Amino acid sequence: MPRLPPLARFHPRLLDCLQGYDRARFAKDAAAGLTVGVVALPLAMAFAIASGLKPEAGIFTAIIAGFIISALGGSRVQIGGPAGAFIVIVYGIVERYGVANLILATALSGVLLFLMGLFKLGTLVRFIPVAVIIGFTNGIAVLIGLSQVKDFLGLAIPRMPGDFFGILGALWGHLHTFNPWAVGLALASLAIVVGWQRALSALAPRRPASARLGRVPGSIIALVLATAAVAAFNLPVETIGSRFGGIPAALPAFTLPNFSWESARFLLMPVITLALLGAIESLLCARVADGMIGDRHDPNQELMAQGIANFVTPFFGGMPATGTIARTVTNVKSGATSPIAGIVHSAALLAVILVAAPLAASIPLATLAAILMFVAWNMGEWREFARLRSYRMPYRVTLVAVFLLTVIFDLTVAVEFGIFAACLTFIYRISSLSRAERLSEADYPTLGGLGDRVQAWRLYGALFFGATKLVEALEDHLPAQALVIDLKNVIYVDSTGAEALESLVAACRKHRVRLIVAGLVGQPHDIAARTGLLAAFKAQSPDDVQPNVHAAIAVAVADPPPT
């Protein structure tokens, strides 16, 4: 029986970072963790609300999953927590199957993520084509922005649909209910979020103190000012308190969901989607962090940590979690040196829950919508649409189709189509690179004067199910005496290719044509030996397999055809 490959070793990066750890590094990590905690607070609440959950679900996720991912992960600086990429999926699960089944789906996706890391599948995520990633990322960004129009305009919509056309219909049907106070507050908040860093950067040369203020993200400034305005002037806008009753000032309790099998049995595709999306987001984020700090993460350890976080968090009121690029970049720029920064970030959010939770009741939803719209804009890679003209048609079709399918239909359908289209494109491209070239007497003088009695062909590329037409063409036009095939430049032969060569052997025997094979090495030689093809080549004579084409042609010219 074939031996299974060894499993991944469970070795968190934190263990390596603690060697030689000192107070100076802790001071940097603590400062970075506090900064990231400030950035994470409004995003965690906004992601949860946009997903159809209570705001504390996002904060609990940032605390619990953020701690687990930092403590057990394979990256030095990655920050884990709720992410915008999950909003569309989570909202769909909650709407169709309820929160109880969201808990189950998240936990099962955690199991799948852990197994992916355990069996060393972390590197396979890199094989997902960039056109698919850009397509669904831009599609998710559009859906996030569209889902925030309701709170941005202050529309009175009791329940937002989960599908694209349903959202458009609900927004259009309730457009007359817009709240001018909410619109004004949202526009002001968006202006602060967008312009805060730019304004302070412009002032930095003249006022050095503005550089220190620039470390505070614009989202926090907008959140504080908008909350103060709502509380001071009693503005008639919807807040976290009016919709959700505030945020509990206590630790989350362990809960088991009351789910039913009738609903749970439909969760297979959502579970797979959550796991794949979580793996893609976290490993892409880790690669971005590697480029910033000159390090290399352990993708399998990262997936195992993501799996544990997603298995544990939902039972404490959380939602799906993954690596988050915005918070990770903030962590790096703030001077983080180890996973301790991520642990401090979780502790800072926990302190906010225990101390300042009552203040969250006055946070206006219009401001959170403005923050999420800014996140959605930064999340999308919009320049890729303008660059489409420089790519070939298959790339264009794949990217645009995945984008439209994500927006109009479903992320799962979009990714499935994208990977299927990419596979077809890859098969076509590889098959077009495989070719057969007839060797002439100009290069091999011994072939001179033989006409079509002896033919010599050299195959290039991969001989797989998409390129067997090359062998079939040789079978349809056999010479009278001998056929020489040079496989030196064939890098891969699959089972279908081996079967096509077996068919060629049988056809040559039937027509009494000698088949001589040259240059059979590497993987083609291995599969020929394992499938019995090598024995079939040598069935008439051991001289029918030669190390190079010169020797093969010499044998073909010297010996008569088989009787």
PDB file of C-alpha atoms in Angstrom, residues 175-437:
ATOM      1  CA  LEU A 175     -36.110  55.506  -1.157  1.00  0.00           C
ATOM      2  CA  HIS A 176     -38.767  57.981  -0.086  1.00  0.00           C
ATOM      3  CA  THR A 177     -38.077  57.146   3.597  1.00  0.00           C
ATOM      4  CA  PHE A 178     -34.517  58.517   3.568  1.00  0.00           C
ATOM      5  CA  ASN A 179     -33.404  60.396   6.676  1.00  0.00           C
ATOM      6  CA  PRO A 180     -31.569  63.674   5.866  1.00  0.00           C
ATOM      7  CA  TRP A 181     -29.897  63.648   9.305  1.00  0.00           C
ATOM      8  CA  ALA A 182     -28.508  60.173   8.643  1.00  0.00           C
ATOM      9  CA  VAL A 183     -27.313  61.185   5.165  1.00  0.00           C
ATOM     10  CA  GLY A 184     -25.565  64.261   6.520  1.00  0.00           C
ATOM     11  CA  LEU A 185     -23.942  62.317   9.348  1.00  0.00           C
ATOM     12  CA  ALA A 186     -22.818  59.561   6.951  1.00  0.00           C
ATOM     13  CA  LEU A 187     -21.328  62.047   4.470  1.00  0.00           C
ATOM     14  CA  ALA A 188     -19.509  63.890   7.236  1.00  0.00           C
ATOM     15  CA  SER A 189     -18.190  60.602   8.645  1.00  0.00           C
ATOM     16  CA  LEU A 190     -17.035  59.458   5.202  1.00  0.00           C
ATOM     17  CA  ALA A 191     -15.273  62.772   4.639  1.00  0.00           C
ATOM     18  CA  ILE A 192     -13.419  62.387   7.956  1.00  0.00           C
ATOM     19  CA  VAL A 193     -12.472  58.762   7.246  1.00  0.00           C
ATOM     20  CA  VAL A 194     -11.149  59.630   3.789  1.00  0.00           C
ATOM     21  CA  GLY A 195      -9.546  62.987   4.551  1.00  0.00           C
ATOM     22  CA  TRP A 196      -8.134  62.554   8.080  1.00  0.00           C
ATOM     23  CA  GLN A 197      -4.850  60.889   7.124  1.00  0.00           C
ATOM     24  CA  ARG A 198      -4.363  63.081   4.044  1.00  0.00           C
ATOM     25  CA  ALA A 199      -4.933  66.307   5.939  1.00  0.00           C
ATOM     26  CA  LEU A 200      -2.507  65.382   8.708  1.00  0.00           C
ATOM     27  CA  SER A 201       0.092  64.225   6.194  1.00  0.00           C
ATOM     28  CA  ALA A 202      -0.075  67.641   4.542  1.00  0.00           C
ATOM     29  CA  LEU A 203       0.340  69.374   7.928  1.00  0.00           C
ATOM     30  CA  ALA A 204       3.190  67.137   9.094  1.00  0.00           C
ATOM     31  CA  PRO A 205       6.063  69.255   7.637  1.00  0.00           C
ATOM     32  CA  ARG A 206       4.810  72.390   9.434  1.00  0.00           C
ATOM     33  CA  ARG A 207       3.379  70.810  12.594  1.00  0.00           C
ATOM     34  CA  PRO A 208       5.273  67.731  13.809  1.00  0.00           C
ATOM     35  CA  ALA A 209       2.549  66.957  16.352  1.00  0.00           C
ATOM     36  CA  SER A 210       0.165  66.131  13.506  1.00  0.00           C
ATOM     37  CA  ALA A 211       2.324  63.099  12.645  1.00  0.00           C
ATOM     38  CA  ARG A 212       1.464  61.579  16.022  1.00  0.00           C
ATOM     39  CA  LEU A 213      -2.215  62.296  15.488  1.00  0.00           C
ATOM     40  CA  GLY A 214      -1.948  60.612  12.102  1.00  0.00           C
ATOM     41  CA  ARG A 215      -1.447  57.288  13.839  1.00  0.00           C
ATOM     42  CA  VAL A 216      -5.079  57.430  14.982  1.00  0.00           C
ATOM     43  CA  PRO A 217      -7.228  56.082  12.122  1.00  0.00           C
ATOM     44  CA  GLY A 218      -9.868  58.298  10.615  1.00  0.00           C
ATOM     45  CA  SER A 219     -12.556  55.719  11.370  1.00  0.00           C
ATOM     46  CA  ILE A 220     -12.037  56.200  15.115  1.00  0.00           C
ATOM     47  CA  ILE A 221     -12.135  60.000  14.795  1.00  0.00           C
ATOM     48  CA  ALA A 222     -15.364  59.766  12.789  1.00  0.00           C
ATOM     49  CA  LEU A 223     -16.859  57.298  15.272  1.00  0.00           C
ATOM     50  CA  VAL A 224     -16.038  59.466  18.310  1.00  0.00           C
ATOM     51  CA  LEU A 225     -17.238  62.722  16.760  1.00  0.00           C
ATOM     52  CA  ALA A 226     -20.438  61.220  15.332  1.00  0.00           C
ATOM     53  CA  THR A 227     -21.278  59.467  18.604  1.00  0.00           C
ATOM     54  CA  ALA A 228     -20.677  62.680  20.546  1.00  0.00           C
ATOM     55  CA  ALA A 229     -22.877  64.633  18.133  1.00  0.00           C
ATOM     56  CA  VAL A 230     -25.730  62.141  18.415  1.00  0.00           C
ATOM     57  CA  ALA A 231     -25.535  62.095  22.212  1.00  0.00           C
ATOM     58  CA  ALA A 232     -25.173  65.877  22.596  1.00  0.00           C
ATOM     59  CA  PHE A 233     -27.811  67.007  20.113  1.00  0.00           C
ATOM     60  CA  ASN A 234     -30.121  63.983  20.284  1.00  0.00           C
ATOM     61  CA  LEU A 235     -30.068  63.611  16.501  1.00  0.00           C
ATOM     62  CA  PRO A 236     -32.955  61.550  15.060  1.00  0.00           C
ATOM     63  CA  VAL A 237     -30.837  58.751  13.607  1.00  0.00           C
ATOM     64  CA  GLU A 238     -30.731  55.032  14.267  1.00  0.00           C
ATOM     65  CA  THR A 239     -28.016  53.890  16.674  1.00  0.00           C
ATOM     66  CA  ILE A 240     -26.690  50.628  18.060  1.00  0.00           C
ATOM     67  CA  GLY A 241     -28.787  51.227  21.154  1.00  0.00           C
ATOM     68  CA  SER A 242     -32.036  51.855  19.259  1.00  0.00           C
ATOM     69  CA  ARG A 243     -31.646  48.784  17.056  1.00  0.00           C
ATOM     70  CA  PHE A 244     -29.779  46.295  19.239  1.00  0.00           C
ATOM     71  CA  GLY A 245     -30.167  47.654  22.756  1.00  0.00           C
ATOM     72  CA  GLY A 246     -26.442  48.312  23.156  1.00  0.00           C
ATOM     73  CA  ILE A 247     -23.511  45.975  23.753  1.00  0.00           C
ATOM     74  CA  PRO A 248     -23.325  43.718  26.832  1.00  0.00           C
ATOM     75  CA  ALA A 249     -20.563  44.685  29.260  1.00  0.00           C
ATOM     76  CA  ALA A 250     -19.663  41.063  30.030  1.00  0.00           C
ATOM     77  CA  LEU A 251     -17.696  38.136  28.689  1.00  0.00           C
ATOM     78  CA  PRO A 252     -19.520  35.913  26.213  1.00  0.00           C
ATOM     79  CA  ALA A 253     -20.977  32.692  27.587  1.00  0.00           C
ATOM     80  CA  PHE A 254     -20.610  29.247  26.031  1.00  0.00           C
ATOM     81  CA  THR A 255     -23.765  28.252  24.147  1.00  0.00           C
ATOM     82  CA  LEU A 256     -24.809  25.222  22.148  1.00  0.00           C
ATOM     83  CA  PRO A 257     -27.103  25.936  19.178  1.00  0.00           C
ATOM     84  CA  ASN A 258     -30.554  24.448  18.747  1.00  0.00           C
ATOM     85  CA  PHE A 259     -30.174  23.448  15.129  1.00  0.00           C
ATOM     86  CA  SER A 260     -32.224  20.964  13.146  1.00  0.00           C
ATOM     87  CA  TRP A 261     -30.958  18.346  10.735  1.00  0.00           C
ATOM     88  CA  GLU A 262     -33.486  19.512   8.151  1.00  0.00           C
ATOM     89  CA  SER A 263     -31.595  22.801   7.876  1.00  0.00           C
ATOM     90  CA  ALA A 264     -28.105  21.551   8.683  1.00  0.00           C
ATOM     91  CA  ARG A 265     -28.023  19.095   5.791  1.00  0.00           C
ATOM     92  CA  PHE A 266     -28.055  22.027   3.358  1.00  0.00           C
ATOM     93  CA  LEU A 267     -24.898  23.548   4.851  1.00  0.00           C
ATOM     94  CA  LEU A 268     -22.311  21.541   2.899  1.00  0.00           C
ATOM     95  CA  MET A 269     -21.602  24.201   0.270  1.00  0.00           C
ATOM     96  CA  PRO A 270     -21.674  27.126   2.761  1.00  0.00           C
ATOM     97  CA  VAL A 271     -19.200  25.228   4.956  1.00  0.00           C
ATOM     98  CA  ILE A 272     -16.849  24.609   2.017  1.00  0.00           C
ATOM     99  CA  THR A 273     -17.191  28.228   0.898  1.00  0.00           C
ATOM    100  CA  LEU A 274     -16.421  29.563   4.388  1.00  0.00           C
ATOM    101  CA  ALA A 275     -13.371  27.305   4.670  1.00  0.00           C
ATOM    102  CA  LEU A 276     -11.978  28.102   1.216  1.00  0.00           C
ATOM    103  CA  LEU A 277     -12.609  31.828   1.532  1.00  0.00           C
ATOM    104  CA  GLY A 278     -11.072  31.867   5.004  1.00  0.00           C
ATOM    105  CA  ALA A 279      -8.014  29.988   3.745  1.00  0.00           C
ATOM    106  CA  ILE A 280      -7.586  32.291   0.731  1.00  0.00           C
ATOM    107  CA  GLU A 281      -8.010  35.491   2.745  1.00  0.00           C
ATOM    108  CA  SER A 282      -5.693  34.444   5.585  1.00  0.00           C
ATOM    109  CA  LEU A 283      -2.890  33.153   3.350  1.00  0.00           C
ATOM    110  CA  LEU A 284      -3.060  36.136   1.009  1.00  0.00           C
ATOM    111  CA  CYS A 285      -2.915  38.402   4.039  1.00  0.00           C
ATOM    112  CA  ALA A 286       0.049  36.463   5.436  1.00  0.00           C
ATOM    113  CA  ARG A 287       1.880  36.818   2.109  1.00  0.00           C
ATOM    114  CA  VAL A 288       1.293  40.595   2.176  1.00  0.00           C
ATOM    115  CA  ALA A 289       2.701  40.696   5.714  1.00  0.00           C
ATOM    116  CA  ASP A 290       5.728  38.615   4.642  1.00  0.00           C
ATOM    117  CA  GLY A 291       6.541  41.151   1.960  1.00  0.00           C
ATOM    118  CA  MET A 292       6.384  44.007   4.466  1.00  0.00           C
ATOM    119  CA  ILE A 293       8.616  42.449   7.139  1.00  0.00           C
ATOM    120  CA  GLY A 294      10.870  40.235   4.994  1.00  0.00           C
ATOM    121  CA  ASP A 295       9.672  37.014   6.608  1.00  0.00           C
ATOM    122  CA  ARG A 296       8.010  33.774   5.504  1.00  0.00           C
ATOM    123  CA  HIS A 297       4.932  32.362   7.249  1.00  0.00           C
ATOM    124  CA  ASP A 298       3.988  28.721   7.733  1.00  0.00           C
ATOM    125  CA  PRO A 299       0.773  28.291   5.686  1.00  0.00           C
ATOM    126  CA  ASN A 300      -0.164  24.942   7.205  1.00  0.00           C
ATOM    127  CA  GLN A 301       0.231  26.177  10.780  1.00  0.00           C
ATOM    128  CA  GLU A 302      -1.790  29.250   9.856  1.00  0.00           C
ATOM    129  CA  LEU A 303      -4.636  27.103   8.534  1.00  0.00           C
ATOM    130  CA  MET A 304      -4.618  24.943  11.657  1.00  0.00           C
ATOM    131  CA  ALA A 305      -4.832  28.053  13.847  1.00  0.00           C
ATOM    132  CA  GLN A 306      -7.641  29.446  11.674  1.00  0.00           C
ATOM    133  CA  GLY A 307      -9.440  26.126  12.035  1.00  0.00           C
ATOM    134  CA  ILE A 308      -9.209  26.116  15.834  1.00  0.00           C
ATOM    135  CA  ALA A 309     -10.366  29.756  15.982  1.00  0.00           C
ATOM    136  CA  ASN A 310     -13.388  29.108  13.769  1.00  0.00           C
ATOM    137  CA  PHE A 311     -14.317  25.991  15.694  1.00  0.00           C
ATOM    138  CA  VAL A 312     -14.190  27.691  19.107  1.00  0.00           C
ATOM    139  CA  THR A 313     -15.450  31.211  18.414  1.00  0.00           C
ATOM    140  CA  PRO A 314     -19.039  30.516  17.258  1.00  0.00           C
ATOM    141  CA  PHE A 315     -19.865  28.743  20.524  1.00  0.00           C
ATOM    142  CA  PHE A 316     -19.115  32.017  22.320  1.00  0.00           C
ATOM    143  CA  GLY A 317     -21.332  34.208  20.183  1.00  0.00           C
ATOM    144  CA  GLY A 318     -18.818  34.858  17.416  1.00  0.00           C
ATOM    145  CA  MET A 319     -18.840  34.672  13.624  1.00  0.00           C
ATOM    146  CA  PRO A 320     -16.367  33.359  11.011  1.00  0.00           C
ATOM    147  CA  ALA A 321     -12.857  34.754  11.264  1.00  0.00           C
ATOM    148  CA  THR A 322      -9.780  34.948   9.071  1.00  0.00           C
ATOM    149  CA  GLY A 323      -6.642  37.014   8.589  1.00  0.00           C
ATOM    150  CA  THR A 324      -7.467  40.665   7.945  1.00  0.00           C
ATOM    151  CA  ILE A 325      -5.273  42.736   5.660  1.00  0.00           C
ATOM    152  CA  ALA A 326      -6.190  46.217   6.965  1.00  0.00           C
ATOM    153  CA  ARG A 327      -5.507  45.332  10.609  1.00  0.00           C
ATOM    154  CA  THR A 328      -2.399  43.313   9.743  1.00  0.00           C
ATOM    155  CA  VAL A 329      -0.923  46.202   7.748  1.00  0.00           C
ATOM    156  CA  THR A 330      -1.724  48.550  10.640  1.00  0.00           C
ATOM    157  CA  ASN A 331      -0.001  46.124  12.988  1.00  0.00           C
ATOM    158  CA  VAL A 332       3.151  46.059  10.860  1.00  0.00           C
ATOM    159  CA  LYS A 333       3.259  49.822  10.386  1.00  0.00           C
ATOM    160  CA  SER A 334       2.824  50.285  14.136  1.00  0.00           C
ATOM    161  CA  GLY A 335       6.032  48.370  14.804  1.00  0.00           C
ATOM    162  CA  ALA A 336       4.838  44.877  15.760  1.00  0.00           C
ATOM    163  CA  THR A 337       7.576  42.269  16.088  1.00  0.00           C
ATOM    164  CA  SER A 338       5.730  39.135  17.253  1.00  0.00           C
ATOM    165  CA  PRO A 339       2.276  37.563  17.802  1.00  0.00           C
ATOM    166  CA  ILE A 340       2.223  39.279  21.204  1.00  0.00           C
ATOM    167  CA  ALA A 341       0.872  42.357  19.388  1.00  0.00           C
ATOM    168  CA  GLY A 342      -2.170  40.377  18.248  1.00  0.00           C
ATOM    169  CA  ILE A 343      -2.725  39.099  21.773  1.00  0.00           C
ATOM    170  CA  VAL A 344      -2.562  42.664  23.129  1.00  0.00           C
ATOM    171  CA  HIS A 345      -5.073  43.715  20.468  1.00  0.00           C
ATOM    172  CA  SER A 346      -7.507  41.101  21.794  1.00  0.00           C
ATOM    173  CA  ALA A 347      -6.922  42.200  25.383  1.00  0.00           C
ATOM    174  CA  ALA A 348      -7.570  45.827  24.431  1.00  0.00           C
ATOM    175  CA  LEU A 349     -10.915  44.916  22.863  1.00  0.00           C
ATOM    176  CA  LEU A 350     -11.813  42.889  25.941  1.00  0.00           C
ATOM    177  CA  ALA A 351     -11.105  45.923  28.122  1.00  0.00           C
ATOM    178  CA  VAL A 352     -13.413  48.012  25.927  1.00  0.00           C
ATOM    179  CA  ILE A 353     -16.192  45.471  26.382  1.00  0.00           C
ATOM    180  CA  LEU A 354     -15.816  45.402  30.159  1.00  0.00           C
ATOM    181  CA  VAL A 355     -15.375  49.147  30.674  1.00  0.00           C
ATOM    182  CA  ALA A 356     -16.820  51.218  27.849  1.00  0.00           C
ATOM    183  CA  ALA A 357     -19.669  49.067  26.477  1.00  0.00           C
ATOM    184  CA  PRO A 358     -22.453  51.460  27.630  1.00  0.00           C
ATOM    185  CA  LEU A 359     -20.983  54.227  25.467  1.00  0.00           C
ATOM    186  CA  ALA A 360     -21.533  52.145  22.338  1.00  0.00           C
ATOM    187  CA  ALA A 361     -25.300  52.591  22.540  1.00  0.00           C
ATOM    188  CA  SER A 362     -25.016  56.048  20.957  1.00  0.00           C
ATOM    189  CA  ILE A 363     -22.895  54.955  17.979  1.00  0.00           C
ATOM    190  CA  PRO A 364     -24.893  55.903  14.834  1.00  0.00           C
ATOM    191  CA  LEU A 365     -25.356  53.183  12.241  1.00  0.00           C
ATOM    192  CA  ALA A 366     -24.907  55.776   9.489  1.00  0.00           C
ATOM    193  CA  THR A 367     -21.298  56.264  10.601  1.00  0.00           C
ATOM    194  CA  LEU A 368     -20.634  52.529  10.627  1.00  0.00           C
ATOM    195  CA  ALA A 369     -22.140  52.354   7.122  1.00  0.00           C
ATOM    196  CA  ALA A 370     -19.762  55.102   5.970  1.00  0.00           C
ATOM    197  CA  ILE A 371     -16.791  53.231   7.444  1.00  0.00           C
ATOM    198  CA  LEU A 372     -17.839  50.015   5.688  1.00  0.00           C
ATOM    199  CA  MET A 373     -18.270  51.797   2.378  1.00  0.00           C
ATOM    200  CA  PHE A 374     -14.701  53.067   2.704  1.00  0.00           C
ATOM    201  CA  VAL A 375     -13.554  49.520   3.527  1.00  0.00           C
ATOM    202  CA  ALA A 376     -15.418  48.159   0.496  1.00  0.00           C
ATOM    203  CA  TRP A 377     -13.776  50.736  -1.782  1.00  0.00           C
ATOM    204  CA  ASN A 378     -10.301  49.864  -0.516  1.00  0.00           C
ATOM    205  CA  MET A 379     -11.085  46.157  -0.678  1.00  0.00           C
ATOM    206  CA  GLY A 380     -11.786  46.159  -4.421  1.00  0.00           C
ATOM    207  CA  GLU A 381      -9.041  46.092  -7.034  1.00  0.00           C
ATOM    208  CA  TRP A 382     -10.840  48.378  -9.458  1.00  0.00           C
ATOM    209  CA  ARG A 383      -7.807  49.129 -11.632  1.00  0.00           C
ATOM    210  CA  GLU A 384      -7.921  45.536 -12.842  1.00  0.00           C
ATOM    211  CA  PHE A 385     -11.054  46.336 -14.873  1.00  0.00           C
ATOM    212  CA  ALA A 386      -9.174  49.074 -16.737  1.00  0.00           C
ATOM    213  CA  ARG A 387      -6.260  46.689 -17.372  1.00  0.00           C
ATOM    214  CA  LEU A 388      -8.456  43.954 -18.870  1.00  0.00           C
ATOM    215  CA  ARG A 389      -7.653  45.077 -22.419  1.00  0.00           C
ATOM    216  CA  SER A 390      -4.038  44.006 -21.914  1.00  0.00           C
ATOM    217  CA  TYR A 391      -5.003  40.405 -21.108  1.00  0.00           C
ATOM    218  CA  ARG A 392      -6.233  37.578 -23.302  1.00  0.00           C
ATOM    219  CA  MET A 393      -9.911  36.806 -23.742  1.00  0.00           C
ATOM    220  CA  PRO A 394     -10.053  33.792 -21.339  1.00  0.00           C
ATOM    221  CA  TYR A 395      -8.694  35.939 -18.489  1.00  0.00           C
ATOM    222  CA  ARG A 396     -11.193  38.711 -19.243  1.00  0.00           C
ATOM    223  CA  VAL A 397     -14.141  36.336 -19.415  1.00  0.00           C
ATOM    224  CA  THR A 398     -13.166  34.553 -16.203  1.00  0.00           C
ATOM    225  CA  LEU A 399     -12.688  37.736 -14.168  1.00  0.00           C
ATOM    226  CA  VAL A 400     -15.838  39.483 -15.412  1.00  0.00           C
ATOM    227  CA  ALA A 401     -17.960  36.334 -15.112  1.00  0.00           C
ATOM    228  CA  VAL A 402     -16.816  35.645 -11.549  1.00  0.00           C
ATOM    229  CA  PHE A 403     -17.473  39.296 -10.651  1.00  0.00           C
ATOM    230  CA  LEU A 404     -21.002  39.279 -12.096  1.00  0.00           C
ATOM    231  CA  LEU A 405     -21.871  35.867 -10.665  1.00  0.00           C
ATOM    232  CA  THR A 406     -20.710  36.991  -7.215  1.00  0.00           C
ATOM    233  CA  VAL A 407     -22.805  40.142  -7.357  1.00  0.00           C
ATOM    234  CA  ILE A 408     -25.939  38.765  -9.007  1.00  0.00           C
ATOM    235  CA  PHE A 409     -26.074  35.153  -7.867  1.00  0.00           C
ATOM    236  CA  ASP A 410     -23.823  33.592  -5.267  1.00  0.00           C
ATOM    237  CA  LEU A 411     -20.168  33.514  -4.257  1.00  0.00           C
ATOM    238  CA  THR A 412     -20.098  29.714  -4.293  1.00  0.00           C
ATOM    239  CA  VAL A 413     -21.390  29.564  -7.863  1.00  0.00           C
ATOM    240  CA  ALA A 414     -18.924  32.271  -8.892  1.00  0.00           C
ATOM    241  CA  VAL A 415     -15.877  30.485  -7.469  1.00  0.00           C
ATOM    242  CA  GLU A 416     -16.971  27.135  -8.912  1.00  0.00           C
ATOM    243  CA  PHE A 417     -17.405  28.676 -12.352  1.00  0.00           C
ATOM    244  CA  GLY A 418     -14.118  30.566 -12.099  1.00  0.00           C
ATOM    245  CA  ILE A 419     -12.083  27.514 -11.184  1.00  0.00           C
ATOM    246  CA  PHE A 420     -13.845  25.440 -13.872  1.00  0.00           C
ATOM    247  CA  ALA A 421     -13.178  28.114 -16.515  1.00  0.00           C
ATOM    248  CA  ALA A 422      -9.571  28.440 -15.399  1.00  0.00           C
ATOM    249  CA  CYS A 423      -9.099  24.664 -15.624  1.00  0.00           C
ATOM    250  CA  LEU A 424     -10.506  24.610 -19.162  1.00  0.00           C
ATOM    251  CA  THR A 425      -8.236  27.483 -20.150  1.00  0.00           C
ATOM    252  CA  PHE A 426      -5.232  25.724 -18.630  1.00  0.00           C
ATOM    253  CA  ILE A 427      -6.034  22.455 -20.414  1.00  0.00           C
ATOM    254  CA  TYR A 428      -6.404  24.266 -23.737  1.00  0.00           C
ATOM    255  CA  ARG A 429      -3.169  26.210 -23.273  1.00  0.00           C
ATOM    256  CA  ILE A 430      -1.119  23.169 -22.263  1.00  0.00           C
ATOM    257  CA  SER A 431      -2.566  21.059 -25.065  1.00  0.00           C
ATOM    258  CA  SER A 432      -1.715  23.797 -27.569  1.00  0.00           C
ATOM    259  CA  LEU A 433       1.886  23.798 -26.326  1.00  0.00           C
ATOM    260  CA  SER A 434       2.192  20.052 -26.933  1.00  0.00           C
ATOM    261  CA  ARG A 435       3.234  19.268 -30.497  1.00  0.00           C
ATOM    262  CA  ALA A 436       4.771  16.621 -32.771  1.00  0.00           C
ATOM    263  CA  GLU A 437       7.635  17.443 -35.150  1.00  0.00           C
TER     264      GLU A 437
END
